[in-house]
XYZ file of C-alpha atoms in Angstrom:
771
model
C -47.950 22.766 49.775
C -47.760 21.048 53.117
C -45.585 22.422 55.913
C -46.675 20.258 58.831
C -46.053 16.681 59.871
C -49.431 15.912 61.308
C -51.102 18.613 63.378
C -48.491 19.429 66.018
C -45.090 19.068 64.341
C -43.506 20.819 61.395
C -41.918 18.860 58.570
C -38.143 18.376 58.879
C -36.272 21.592 58.171
C -39.389 23.806 58.078
C -39.360 26.819 60.380
C -42.662 28.490 61.210
C -43.421 31.943 62.609
C -47.162 32.245 63.214
C -48.976 35.425 64.099
C -49.405 35.147 67.849
C -51.034 38.437 68.729
C -52.472 41.657 67.367
C -50.142 43.882 69.316
C -50.442 47.237 67.623
C -53.610 48.433 65.887
C -53.788 51.617 63.814
C -57.248 52.717 62.739
C -57.822 55.006 59.782
C -61.054 56.256 58.244
C -61.831 53.015 56.377
C -58.992 50.613 57.167
C -57.030 48.919 59.917
C -53.321 48.211 60.147
C -52.104 45.618 62.604
C -48.642 44.493 63.696
C -48.741 40.790 64.440
C -45.579 39.497 66.146
C -44.770 35.800 66.155
C -44.907 35.753 69.963
C -47.032 37.512 72.561
C -45.604 40.779 73.837
C -45.682 40.768 77.618
C -42.699 43.056 78.194
C -40.526 45.423 76.189
C -37.867 42.793 75.651
C -40.343 40.694 73.681
C -40.288 43.289 70.904
C -36.635 42.538 70.117
C -35.834 39.934 67.460
C -38.270 37.696 65.643
C -40.671 38.213 62.715
C -43.498 40.720 62.828
C -46.200 40.523 60.157
C -47.999 43.650 58.980
C -51.681 42.932 58.406
C -53.812 45.501 56.586
C -57.619 45.284 56.490
C -59.696 47.282 54.008
C -62.627 46.960 51.613
C -62.560 47.449 47.819
C -66.370 47.226 47.509
C -69.356 46.482 49.737
C -69.503 42.984 51.260
C -65.842 42.341 50.422
C -62.959 42.590 52.893
C -59.332 42.611 51.825
C -56.608 41.135 54.049
C -53.034 41.897 53.070
C -50.103 40.461 54.996
C -46.522 41.614 54.419
C -43.325 40.340 56.025
C -40.358 42.029 54.312
C -41.895 44.979 52.447
C -38.720 45.577 50.443
C -39.040 42.135 48.834
C -42.555 42.501 47.433
C -42.595 42.330 43.602
C -44.793 44.845 41.837
C -45.651 43.134 38.548
C -47.642 41.636 37.147
C -50.788 42.112 39.190
C -54.407 41.254 38.543
C -56.757 44.086 37.630
C -59.070 44.228 40.630
C -61.821 46.785 41.120
C -61.306 49.083 44.100
C -64.116 51.512 44.821
C -62.772 52.219 48.324
C -66.276 52.244 49.838
C -67.070 53.741 53.218
C -66.229 50.902 55.588
C -66.990 51.245 59.283
C -64.065 50.905 61.654
C -64.397 50.369 65.392
C -61.663 49.908 68.001
C -61.993 49.297 71.723
C -59.776 47.855 74.426
C -60.389 44.244 73.440
C -61.177 44.190 69.723
C -60.927 46.013 66.420
C -63.382 45.547 63.606
C -64.035 46.633 60.042
C -67.487 46.320 58.461
C -68.291 46.486 54.749
C -71.942 46.009 53.859
C -73.135 42.987 55.814
C -69.615 41.564 56.232
C -67.514 42.216 59.339
C -63.997 41.185 60.270
C -63.331 41.285 64.017
C -59.814 41.087 65.380
C -58.913 40.211 68.938
C -56.387 42.695 70.279
C -53.310 41.124 71.839
C -52.927 37.355 72.258
C -53.978 34.844 71.077
C -54.329 35.687 67.388
C -57.944 35.532 66.258
C -59.524 37.153 63.210
C -63.190 36.301 62.603
C -65.371 36.982 59.553
C -69.123 37.144 60.117
C -72.299 38.295 58.413
C -75.873 38.511 59.588
C -74.897 37.551 63.095
C -73.305 34.292 61.895
C -69.629 33.413 61.797
C -68.448 32.486 58.297
C -64.829 31.572 58.928
C -61.856 32.598 61.032
C -58.071 32.735 61.158
C -57.010 31.430 64.558
C -53.906 30.077 66.241
C -51.198 28.597 63.980
C -53.022 29.924 60.910
C -51.394 33.105 59.556
C -47.633 32.890 59.377
C -44.285 32.990 57.629
C -42.597 29.715 56.677
C -39.054 28.887 55.653
C -38.451 25.538 53.976
C -35.260 23.441 54.207
C -33.896 25.166 51.102
C -34.310 28.633 52.584
C -37.337 29.607 50.515
C -39.776 31.945 52.240
C -43.563 31.557 52.177
C -46.563 33.285 53.641
C -49.433 31.052 54.666
C -52.990 31.448 55.924
C -55.507 28.913 57.172
C -59.234 29.649 57.334
C -61.517 27.433 59.318
C -63.922 24.981 57.706
C -67.082 24.303 59.670
C -68.649 20.876 60.038
C -70.318 19.982 56.741
C -68.706 22.912 54.928
C -67.867 22.152 51.295
C -65.436 23.966 49.003
C -65.847 24.553 45.246
C -63.927 26.367 42.528
C -60.169 26.900 41.969
C -60.589 26.869 38.201
C -61.253 24.164 35.644
C -60.457 20.969 37.524
C -61.478 17.566 36.259
C -61.707 15.591 39.502
C -64.622 15.653 41.973
C -66.449 18.974 42.035
C -66.138 19.273 45.817
C -62.532 20.242 46.599
C -62.413 18.997 50.212
C -59.437 16.712 50.741
C -57.609 17.941 47.653
C -54.188 19.574 47.290
C -54.353 22.115 44.447
C -51.532 24.154 42.974
C -52.576 27.206 40.962
C -50.118 26.659 38.130
C -51.206 26.399 34.494
C -50.043 23.265 32.728
C -50.913 21.120 29.731
C -52.006 17.929 31.417
C -55.199 16.844 29.683
C -58.502 16.191 31.420
C -57.418 12.950 33.098
C -54.872 14.486 35.500
C -54.740 16.820 38.477
C -53.074 19.456 36.285
C -55.228 22.199 34.840
C -55.174 24.640 31.937
C -57.199 27.278 33.786
C -56.144 27.804 37.395
C -58.060 30.383 39.404
C -57.112 31.153 43.044
C -60.726 31.630 44.072
C -63.011 29.299 45.945
C -66.465 29.492 47.450
C -68.163 27.369 50.049
C -71.672 26.325 50.978
C -71.409 28.552 54.084
C -72.150 31.757 52.188
C -68.735 33.217 51.349
C -65.863 32.981 48.899
C -62.125 33.660 49.083
C -60.001 35.160 46.314
C -56.226 34.986 46.776
C -54.977 37.978 44.824
C -51.673 36.538 43.628
C -50.890 35.872 39.934
C -48.204 33.226 40.507
C -48.277 29.813 42.143
C -50.738 29.596 45.009
C -50.818 26.277 46.840
C -54.113 25.240 48.395
C -54.596 22.501 50.948
C -58.358 22.100 51.143
C -58.849 20.155 54.341
C -55.848 18.123 53.232
C -53.198 19.277 55.723
C -55.463 20.355 58.549
C -58.813 18.759 57.841
C -60.843 21.547 59.446
C -59.138 24.336 57.490
C -58.435 25.619 54.002
C -54.771 26.555 53.743
C -53.260 28.695 51.015
C -49.644 29.752 50.674
C -47.444 31.727 48.298
C -43.709 32.008 48.007
C -42.445 35.453 48.922
C -43.271 38.128 51.445
C -46.703 39.348 50.379
C -50.061 37.573 50.683
C -53.384 39.218 49.879
C -56.776 37.615 49.990
C -60.331 38.902 49.831
C -63.275 37.416 51.677
C -66.487 37.833 49.664
C -69.878 37.571 51.324
C -72.895 36.085 49.534
C -74.996 34.832 51.127
C -75.937 32.716 48.078
C -73.411 31.172 45.685
C -74.863 33.355 42.930
C -74.304 36.482 45.032
C -70.704 35.428 45.664
C -70.091 35.015 41.932
C -71.712 38.361 41.192
C -69.366 40.083 43.626
C -66.281 38.134 42.582
C -66.846 38.978 38.907
C -67.587 42.592 39.831
C -64.083 42.583 41.322
C -62.217 40.790 38.544
C -64.357 41.337 35.448
C -67.329 39.820 33.682
C -67.432 38.071 30.319
C -67.881 39.937 27.102
C -71.014 38.769 25.297
C -70.030 36.462 22.423
C -71.795 36.973 19.093
C -74.985 34.993 18.641
C -73.605 33.103 15.644
C -70.969 31.523 17.867
C -73.671 29.514 19.685
C -74.305 27.408 16.590
C -72.505 24.234 15.566
C -68.750 24.429 14.906
C -67.071 21.796 12.736
C -63.308 21.302 12.761
C -60.847 19.690 10.406
C -59.448 17.998 13.549
C -55.766 18.153 14.443
C -53.486 15.709 12.571
C -55.914 14.636 9.857
C -55.151 15.210 6.192
C -57.274 17.923 4.662
C -57.414 20.466 1.879
C -60.158 22.604 0.356
C -61.773 19.542 -1.231
C -61.965 17.895 2.205
C -63.418 21.027 3.745
C -65.970 21.371 0.954
C -66.981 17.730 1.280
C -67.655 18.222 4.985
C -69.665 21.386 4.435
C -71.583 19.780 1.563
C -72.223 16.691 3.652
C -73.725 18.686 6.477
C -75.942 20.647 4.084
C -77.080 17.508 2.245
C -78.072 15.972 5.575
C -79.926 19.113 6.657
C -77.634 19.782 9.636
C -77.244 23.528 10.259
C -73.581 24.525 10.460
C -72.446 27.917 11.729
C -68.647 27.868 11.927
C -65.899 25.971 10.147
C -62.618 25.679 12.038
C -59.178 25.049 10.522
C -56.826 23.431 13.022
C -53.016 23.564 13.087
C -52.115 22.302 9.648
C -53.685 25.191 7.775
C -50.111 26.444 8.190
C -46.984 24.696 6.973
C -45.384 22.139 9.247
C -42.497 23.376 11.420
C -43.633 26.981 10.905
C -46.315 27.448 13.559
C -47.153 30.208 13.907
C -46.272 32.217 10.831
C -49.962 32.874 9.938
C -49.366 31.791 6.333
C -51.668 29.268 4.627
C -49.899 26.137 3.388
C -49.820 26.752 -0.379
C -49.623 23.024 -1.168
C -53.099 22.313 0.208
C -54.640 25.789 0.150
C -53.358 27.520 -2.988
C -56.241 30.031 -2.964
C -57.074 30.786 0.693
C -58.828 34.089 -0.061
C -61.052 32.410 -2.607
C -61.735 29.457 -0.321
C -62.756 31.708 2.546
C -64.963 33.730 0.242
C -66.693 30.578 -0.911
C -67.284 29.478 2.667
C -68.661 32.887 3.577
C -71.010 32.789 0.602
C -72.513 29.693 2.175
C -73.269 31.634 5.358
C -70.409 30.191 7.395
C -68.053 31.896 9.804
C -64.396 30.858 9.823
C -62.087 30.135 12.748
C -58.371 29.321 12.525
C -56.004 27.826 15.068
C -53.101 29.845 16.490
C -50.711 29.680 19.431
C -48.229 32.103 21.040
C -45.147 30.228 19.835
C -42.956 30.927 16.815
C -41.156 27.973 15.226
C -37.554 28.561 14.226
C -38.255 27.611 10.602
C -40.765 30.446 10.344
C -39.677 33.715 8.797
C -41.354 35.375 11.766
C -38.714 33.904 14.064
C -35.946 35.981 12.506
C -38.223 39.010 12.325
C -39.365 38.692 15.929
C -35.837 38.102 17.233
C -34.481 41.089 15.315
C -37.237 43.367 16.606
C -36.915 42.140 20.174
C -40.419 40.650 20.326
C -39.419 37.170 21.512
C -39.001 36.170 25.145
C -35.365 36.107 26.239
C -33.253 34.369 28.832
C -31.502 36.450 31.500
C -28.312 36.360 29.397
C -30.097 38.110 26.510
C -30.443 35.121 24.173
C -33.829 34.119 22.823
C -35.496 31.440 24.934
C -35.996 28.307 22.796
C -36.712 24.615 23.056
C -37.828 21.820 20.732
C -41.185 21.098 22.310
C -44.178 21.338 19.960
C -42.281 23.120 17.164
C -38.563 22.754 16.539
C -36.635 25.651 18.040
C -39.833 27.355 19.154
C -39.741 30.736 20.870
C -42.456 32.611 22.753
C -43.842 36.038 21.979
C -43.128 38.428 24.860
C -46.603 39.841 25.413
C -45.379 42.168 28.176
C -43.962 44.346 25.393
C -46.512 46.709 23.796
C -44.492 46.593 20.597
C -44.587 42.782 20.536
C -48.341 42.798 21.123
C -48.825 45.259 18.273
C -46.607 43.138 16.019
C -48.543 39.962 16.791
C -51.878 41.756 16.408
C -50.851 43.043 13.001
C -50.390 39.485 11.755
C -53.903 38.630 12.937
C -55.470 41.649 11.236
C -54.215 40.349 7.904
C -56.191 37.160 8.485
C -59.296 39.125 9.459
C -58.959 41.116 6.247
C -58.877 37.799 4.429
C -62.187 36.698 5.978
C -61.330 34.964 9.247
C -63.886 35.617 12.019
C -62.445 33.934 15.114
C -59.273 32.432 16.525
C -58.716 29.289 18.522
C -56.037 30.498 20.946
C -54.424 27.214 21.869
C -51.668 26.663 24.453
C -50.204 29.391 26.653
C -49.705 27.108 29.681
C -46.139 25.817 29.497
C -44.473 29.150 30.074
C -40.864 29.041 31.354
C -39.609 30.850 34.429
C -35.898 31.027 33.504
C -36.558 34.144 31.413
C -36.377 37.941 31.504
C -39.486 39.830 30.380
C -39.334 43.092 28.487
C -41.199 44.971 31.217
C -39.183 43.418 34.046
C -42.100 41.310 35.303
C -41.382 38.584 37.804
C -41.209 35.300 35.801
C -42.926 33.215 38.465
C -45.848 35.636 38.657
C -45.971 35.776 34.845
C -46.336 32.016 34.357
C -50.133 32.027 34.710
C -50.585 35.688 33.802
C -49.073 35.100 30.360
C -52.334 33.468 29.261
C -54.245 36.674 30.022
C -51.904 38.878 27.962
C -51.947 36.411 25.067
C -55.711 35.990 24.920
C -56.393 39.675 25.521
C -54.145 40.630 22.606
C -56.149 38.383 20.289
C -59.548 39.320 21.715
C -58.791 43.031 21.374
C -58.000 42.604 17.678
C -61.271 40.789 17.082
C -63.232 43.343 19.123
C -62.039 46.113 16.814
C -64.517 44.753 14.260
C -67.453 43.872 16.483
C -68.425 41.247 19.065
C -65.488 38.898 19.513
C -65.172 35.207 20.282
C -62.112 33.095 21.004
C -61.767 29.372 21.550
C -59.174 29.597 24.330
C -57.569 26.837 26.386
C -55.448 28.615 29.000
C -56.650 31.215 31.475
C -56.082 32.927 34.779
C -58.018 35.498 36.814
C -59.549 38.008 34.392
C -59.564 35.490 31.554
C -63.318 35.163 31.990
C -63.613 38.555 30.272
C -62.380 36.949 27.029
C -64.712 34.075 26.096
C -65.033 31.329 24.982
C -62.918 28.671 26.722
C -62.880 24.974 25.987
C -61.899 22.058 28.170
C -58.735 20.892 26.465
C -57.524 17.438 25.494
C -59.718 14.554 26.596
C -59.971 10.936 25.568
C -62.881 9.650 23.504
C -64.597 7.751 26.315
C -67.567 8.114 28.609
C -65.175 8.620 31.499
C -63.571 11.564 29.706
C -67.015 12.956 28.984
C -67.625 13.008 32.735
C -64.199 14.575 33.344
C -64.966 17.316 30.874
C -68.326 18.078 32.467
C -66.769 18.353 35.929
C -64.139 20.709 34.557
C -66.741 22.948 32.957
C -68.894 23.143 36.076
C -65.847 23.909 38.200
C -64.784 26.660 35.803
C -68.268 28.145 35.964
C -67.885 28.361 39.738
C -64.744 30.439 39.125
C -66.588 33.173 37.235
C -66.327 31.898 33.638
C -69.640 32.309 31.837
C -69.028 30.364 28.603
C -67.414 26.970 28.134
C -67.155 24.222 25.544
C -65.485 20.868 24.901
C -64.547 18.552 22.051
C -67.699 16.671 21.072
C -66.732 13.017 20.797
C -63.487 13.552 22.678
C -60.083 14.566 21.361
C -57.701 11.609 21.672
C -58.633 8.416 19.879
C -61.649 7.475 17.828
C -64.920 7.366 19.768
C -67.268 4.510 19.107
C -70.669 5.479 17.769
C -72.308 5.333 21.203
C -69.810 7.732 22.769
C -70.131 10.105 19.843
C -73.931 10.198 19.903
C -74.164 10.649 23.677
C -71.547 13.394 23.503
C -73.483 15.153 20.746
C -76.485 15.599 23.039
C -74.255 16.939 25.830
C -72.341 19.162 23.407
C -75.389 20.821 21.878
C -76.735 21.472 25.384
C -73.581 23.349 26.318
C -72.914 27.039 25.938
C -70.818 26.449 22.809
C -70.702 23.365 20.608
C -67.740 22.137 18.580
C -67.033 18.878 16.766
C -63.268 18.309 17.046
C -60.775 15.468 17.353
C -57.099 14.656 17.060
C -56.332 12.038 14.433
C -59.846 11.362 13.187
C -62.656 13.402 11.682
C -65.837 14.203 13.588
C -68.455 14.341 10.832
C -71.408 12.210 11.956
C -71.851 10.014 8.888
C -68.487 8.392 9.585
C -70.046 6.855 12.710
C -73.503 5.754 11.540
C -76.699 7.156 10.079
C -78.281 7.478 13.511
C -75.452 9.848 14.474
C -76.565 12.097 11.619
C -80.118 12.130 12.963
C -78.975 12.797 16.526
C -76.732 15.681 15.481
C -79.460 17.212 13.308
C -82.049 16.929 16.085
C -79.967 18.513 18.848
C -78.486 21.203 16.611
C -81.972 22.295 15.642
C -83.180 22.079 19.234
C -80.416 24.421 20.342
C -81.351 26.901 17.611
C -84.967 26.925 18.812
C -83.783 27.466 22.378
C -81.669 30.482 21.436
C -84.097 33.125 22.784
C -83.704 31.427 26.161
C -79.993 30.578 25.837
C -78.973 34.013 24.621
C -80.885 35.472 27.541
C -78.724 33.301 29.814
C -75.675 34.548 27.908
C -76.696 38.153 28.533
C -77.081 37.313 32.225
C -73.552 35.858 32.219
C -72.201 39.089 30.749
C -74.181 41.340 33.091
C -74.036 39.366 36.341
C -71.177 36.887 36.036
C -73.369 33.785 36.353
C -72.333 30.937 34.029
C -74.601 29.608 31.315
C -73.850 26.052 32.541
C -74.413 25.978 36.283
C -73.534 23.428 38.939
C -76.674 22.306 40.748
C -75.365 23.734 44.019
C -75.286 27.182 42.437
C -79.028 27.112 41.692
C -80.142 25.057 44.705
C -77.863 26.009 47.603
C -80.358 24.929 50.246
C -80.778 21.409 48.865
C -78.089 19.210 50.423
C -78.655 16.569 47.773
C -77.239 19.013 45.209
C -73.998 19.688 47.086
C -71.975 16.873 45.471
C -73.712 16.567 42.095
C -71.238 16.801 39.217
C -72.839 14.664 36.500
C -75.769 17.012 35.806
C -76.236 20.759 35.575
C -78.591 23.627 34.965
C -78.399 25.181 31.513
C -79.378 28.714 32.397
C -81.778 29.090 35.314
C -84.592 26.805 34.105
C -83.282 23.736 32.231
C -81.858 20.687 34.013
C -79.547 18.529 31.875
C -78.214 15.089 32.818
C -75.895 13.793 30.077
C -76.049 10.067 29.496
C -72.627 8.639 30.332
C -73.237 5.080 29.192
C -73.668 3.292 25.908
C -76.758 1.391 26.996
C -78.515 4.638 27.879
C -79.006 4.229 31.617
C -78.676 7.445 33.609
C -79.336 8.316 37.259
C -79.978 11.899 38.233
C -81.523 13.999 40.972
C -84.648 16.133 40.613
C -85.064 19.002 43.114
C -88.405 19.745 44.723
C -91.425 20.489 42.567
C -93.160 19.236 39.450
C -90.667 19.354 36.601
C -91.521 18.705 32.955
C -89.411 16.768 30.475
C -88.912 19.121 27.553
C -88.660 16.428 24.903
C -91.818 14.428 25.701
C -93.810 16.450 28.248
C -93.699 13.844 31.031
C -93.996 15.299 34.545
C -91.279 14.339 37.017
C -91.876 15.134 40.682
C -89.056 15.880 43.093
C -87.244 15.784 45.371
C -86.307 12.372 44.064
C -83.588 10.336 42.433
C -84.477 8.928 39.032
C -82.934 6.111 37.032
C -84.005 6.054 33.399
C -82.991 4.519 30.104
C -82.791 6.812 27.062
C -82.301 6.275 23.378
C -79.619 8.207 21.562
C -82.146 10.849 20.561
C -82.985 11.663 24.175
C -81.586 12.482 27.625
C -83.013 13.906 30.848
C -83.822 17.511 29.906
C -86.234 18.982 32.427
C -87.911 22.368 32.716
C -88.113 23.960 36.152
C -91.552 24.381 37.747
C -92.939 27.842 37.079
C -90.532 28.526 34.238
C -91.488 30.530 31.175
C -89.282 29.323 28.340
C -89.067 31.589 25.273
C -88.662 29.290 22.266
C -87.782 30.620 18.838
C -89.520 30.092 15.530
C -86.379 29.068 13.632
C -84.190 25.993 13.915
C -81.803 26.528 11.012
C -79.401 29.023 12.599
C -78.568 30.498 16.031
C -78.701 34.172 15.034
C -82.150 35.409 14.032
C -84.870 37.749 15.240
C -85.724 35.928 18.455
C -88.952 37.848 19.088
C -90.477 37.147 15.676
C -92.832 34.229 16.241
C -91.495 33.458 19.739
C -93.505 31.017 21.825
C -93.694 31.528 25.592
C -93.862 27.998 26.976
C -95.269 28.181 30.507
C -94.640 25.288 32.887
C -96.947 24.812 35.881
C -97.207 28.400 37.016
C -98.067 28.883 40.679
C -101.306 30.645 41.540
C -100.421 34.252 42.328
C -97.048 33.928 40.677
C -95.624 36.289 38.065
C -92.519 36.246 35.875
C -90.914 38.786 33.590
C -89.361 37.329 30.459
C -86.965 39.324 28.299
C -86.390 38.077 24.774
C -83.031 39.583 23.753
C -82.113 41.019 20.409
C -79.495 39.222 18.372
C -76.877 41.701 19.609
C -77.792 41.153 23.263
C -79.983 44.192 23.765
C -83.370 44.263 25.425
C -85.773 43.133 22.729
C -89.279 42.209 23.753
C -90.411 42.034 27.383
C -93.355 39.929 28.527
C -95.052 39.562 31.892
C -96.629 36.175 32.550
C -98.853 35.652 35.583
C -101.494 33.357 36.974
C -104.472 34.336 39.141
C -106.742 31.430 39.950
C -107.861 29.821 36.719
C -106.486 32.531 34.468
C -103.015 32.622 32.927
C -102.159 35.927 31.325
C -99.218 36.924 29.148
C -98.717 40.567 28.302
C -96.163 42.190 26.008
C -95.007 45.269 27.895
C -92.151 46.367 25.638
C -90.837 45.647 22.186
C -91.749 46.040 18.541
C -94.906 44.400 17.168
C -94.328 40.806 16.070
C -96.377 37.597 16.074
C -96.047 35.511 19.245
C -97.647 32.575 21.020
C -98.485 31.398 24.516
C -98.295 27.673 25.251
C -99.353 26.160 28.578
C -97.233 23.020 28.760
C -99.048 19.848 29.797
C -102.472 21.517 29.897
C -105.302 19.759 28.052
C -108.445 21.560 29.267
C -108.639 25.338 28.775
C -110.692 28.048 27.070
C -109.802 30.743 24.541
C -111.380 31.713 21.257
C -108.284 30.738 19.268
C -107.160 27.795 21.400
C -105.162 25.076 19.677
C -104.380 21.732 21.294
C -100.878 20.456 20.568
C -98.892 17.461 21.855
C -97.057 19.843 24.182
C -100.140 21.574 25.629
C -102.696 24.209 24.696
C -101.521 27.097 22.585
C -102.790 30.481 21.467
C -101.079 32.358 18.620
C -101.352 36.142 18.532
C -100.866 38.578 15.688
C -98.168 41.212 15.665
C -100.432 43.887 17.155
C -101.839 41.757 19.962
C -100.227 42.638 23.286
C -102.110 40.317 25.631
C -103.291 36.701 25.747
C -105.388 35.249 28.566
C -106.183 31.546 28.797
C -108.778 30.200 31.243
C -107.878 26.870 32.805
C -110.640 24.344 33.268
C -110.558 22.212 36.387
C -107.680 24.293 37.792
C -106.746 23.550 41.391
């Protein structure tokens, strides 16, 4: 939201009261409280009339500093509020005649006492950002609405990332962003998952701890500042020190929560009925049979909206006309080794019997006059479940348990964005603050029900802060074009920079029918994503409806992903333990490489695989390779960076590069995602540096520590040693190597390989002609 007309003037009717001085400073053991009047105090008479802001500085955990500004304390709403960790660490406070400071870990905020207002954040002897003159203030718009606003300085060359799943350019500079969940598709500035957190390439991040609408002007009102504002009288933000982007994400997710680890089976291929297509059990069976006949491993079958009767979403009842025996159908699918997902949303159509039940029990959201809130969008006379009520949550959860008893394994939690504000919640929550927060209550209710029976997975569309704890999220409604494929990728990378570890998208696009080229290119991208789902709107997404090559492409990449599961599930465990996304923007992995700062058409899949989806039918793709000798996984070609590459790929290929020095654990199976990853694992070693060493953990299928290897090189000898884990056969492959010595050496197209028995704990290969 913009308040100024240019730099000097305010917009017509806007009144501003900026903090002008830190007049009164109160120091406590680990916090500072400051009174900041809107004008300098030079005499006693200056203390009469005019706004005074109360600024409180504290630290919830090391390397994080909280800034809370309050104008009228009696007008601050209490609920809802994000769940934010607060360890109250021992911060150091210092006050002298000219300044006051608070230090947490390596991060310090230093406040100039008296005028002019100046609050500076620094770490390691370097200034990160500052709040200076005409930055922190209270605003009143022409309609009398009250806002608190802050501006933090952007340095020359400083770039801003984050703010949730946004589908425009990855770098936010120059953008106006409202944190307000809406159903706008991937081709608009609206977003399903709005997160008031950003990070920059200067080594810090900022989390605005406000659940309602937060308006960001990222170098778009004052080009050298990031501005954020909220309506009301309370503004809290936290500055998070890195210094690396990965460190920032680790600390941010330590504050707001890290993802649960999804079950391994969820990383396989999901196939959907699609949205408005006609289907029944015969259709479903034909799809499942078709995949099996074509040797394409399938892990999950998803039933979209019309598994229920029209006009009755959601009553959680199978449509008896097309599914007369749902229990039997689900049993038959399970006998084929499939998991089952069904679509739900938080709305109750008026034609559903649950509408009368929910209204009678008081579980539906009401207007201030006590009537049930309803409209005719989506489902005629729809109402919303009031998830602020524990009784309503229990009621809704009970309906889901009946489906789990029937054999359902997962839920696609659609919608949750278009939440009204002209309502009265059961717990008295502020409707404006509940608009985004509603998505958290909705998804948490569903996730908790699933978690009662083991590792849980959702396919969720809406989210707010804390939603990252409830994976998986998908990118929402996109068109079936290459442009929409690029939009979706940008959204996923942006969401990853907001602390979300797992993300997916509709392979082939949602709206419209993709041509065969779009579908095949999207398949490669989709199977090299954290989660992979074939889904559309009015058309099916089984590959044989496009062409026979699409069948081959889907089979190839599905099986490749299964073989990569020891590596990918290790990246998933890292997401759960550290808050780093499985799909990573290049800037996250290469913060010192300026060429990576703007890249949003390629990504790192885990720490060691570079993926550049092909966004053209003819197969031409340009991408950037960071420094070092990288190896193309699919054909073994060495690509040396730093360099830009332009290549042409067939539908069975794309730039998929392995990082120099990587040790990639590759599984022995390609028919399913959930298997014993250590049994027959191959450690593929890529150009190890002399004197270098890496520890590789092959996880168990439930995410535990399975087998641990140490791989090192000393001169001409490469050694791999199993240091923990149960006996199992394993192999060591030196990628790209042709000349080496070992008694059991085997030369393969990918390099030299030695296979060890279950009881062998060490393999050493001698390189010939090693530099």
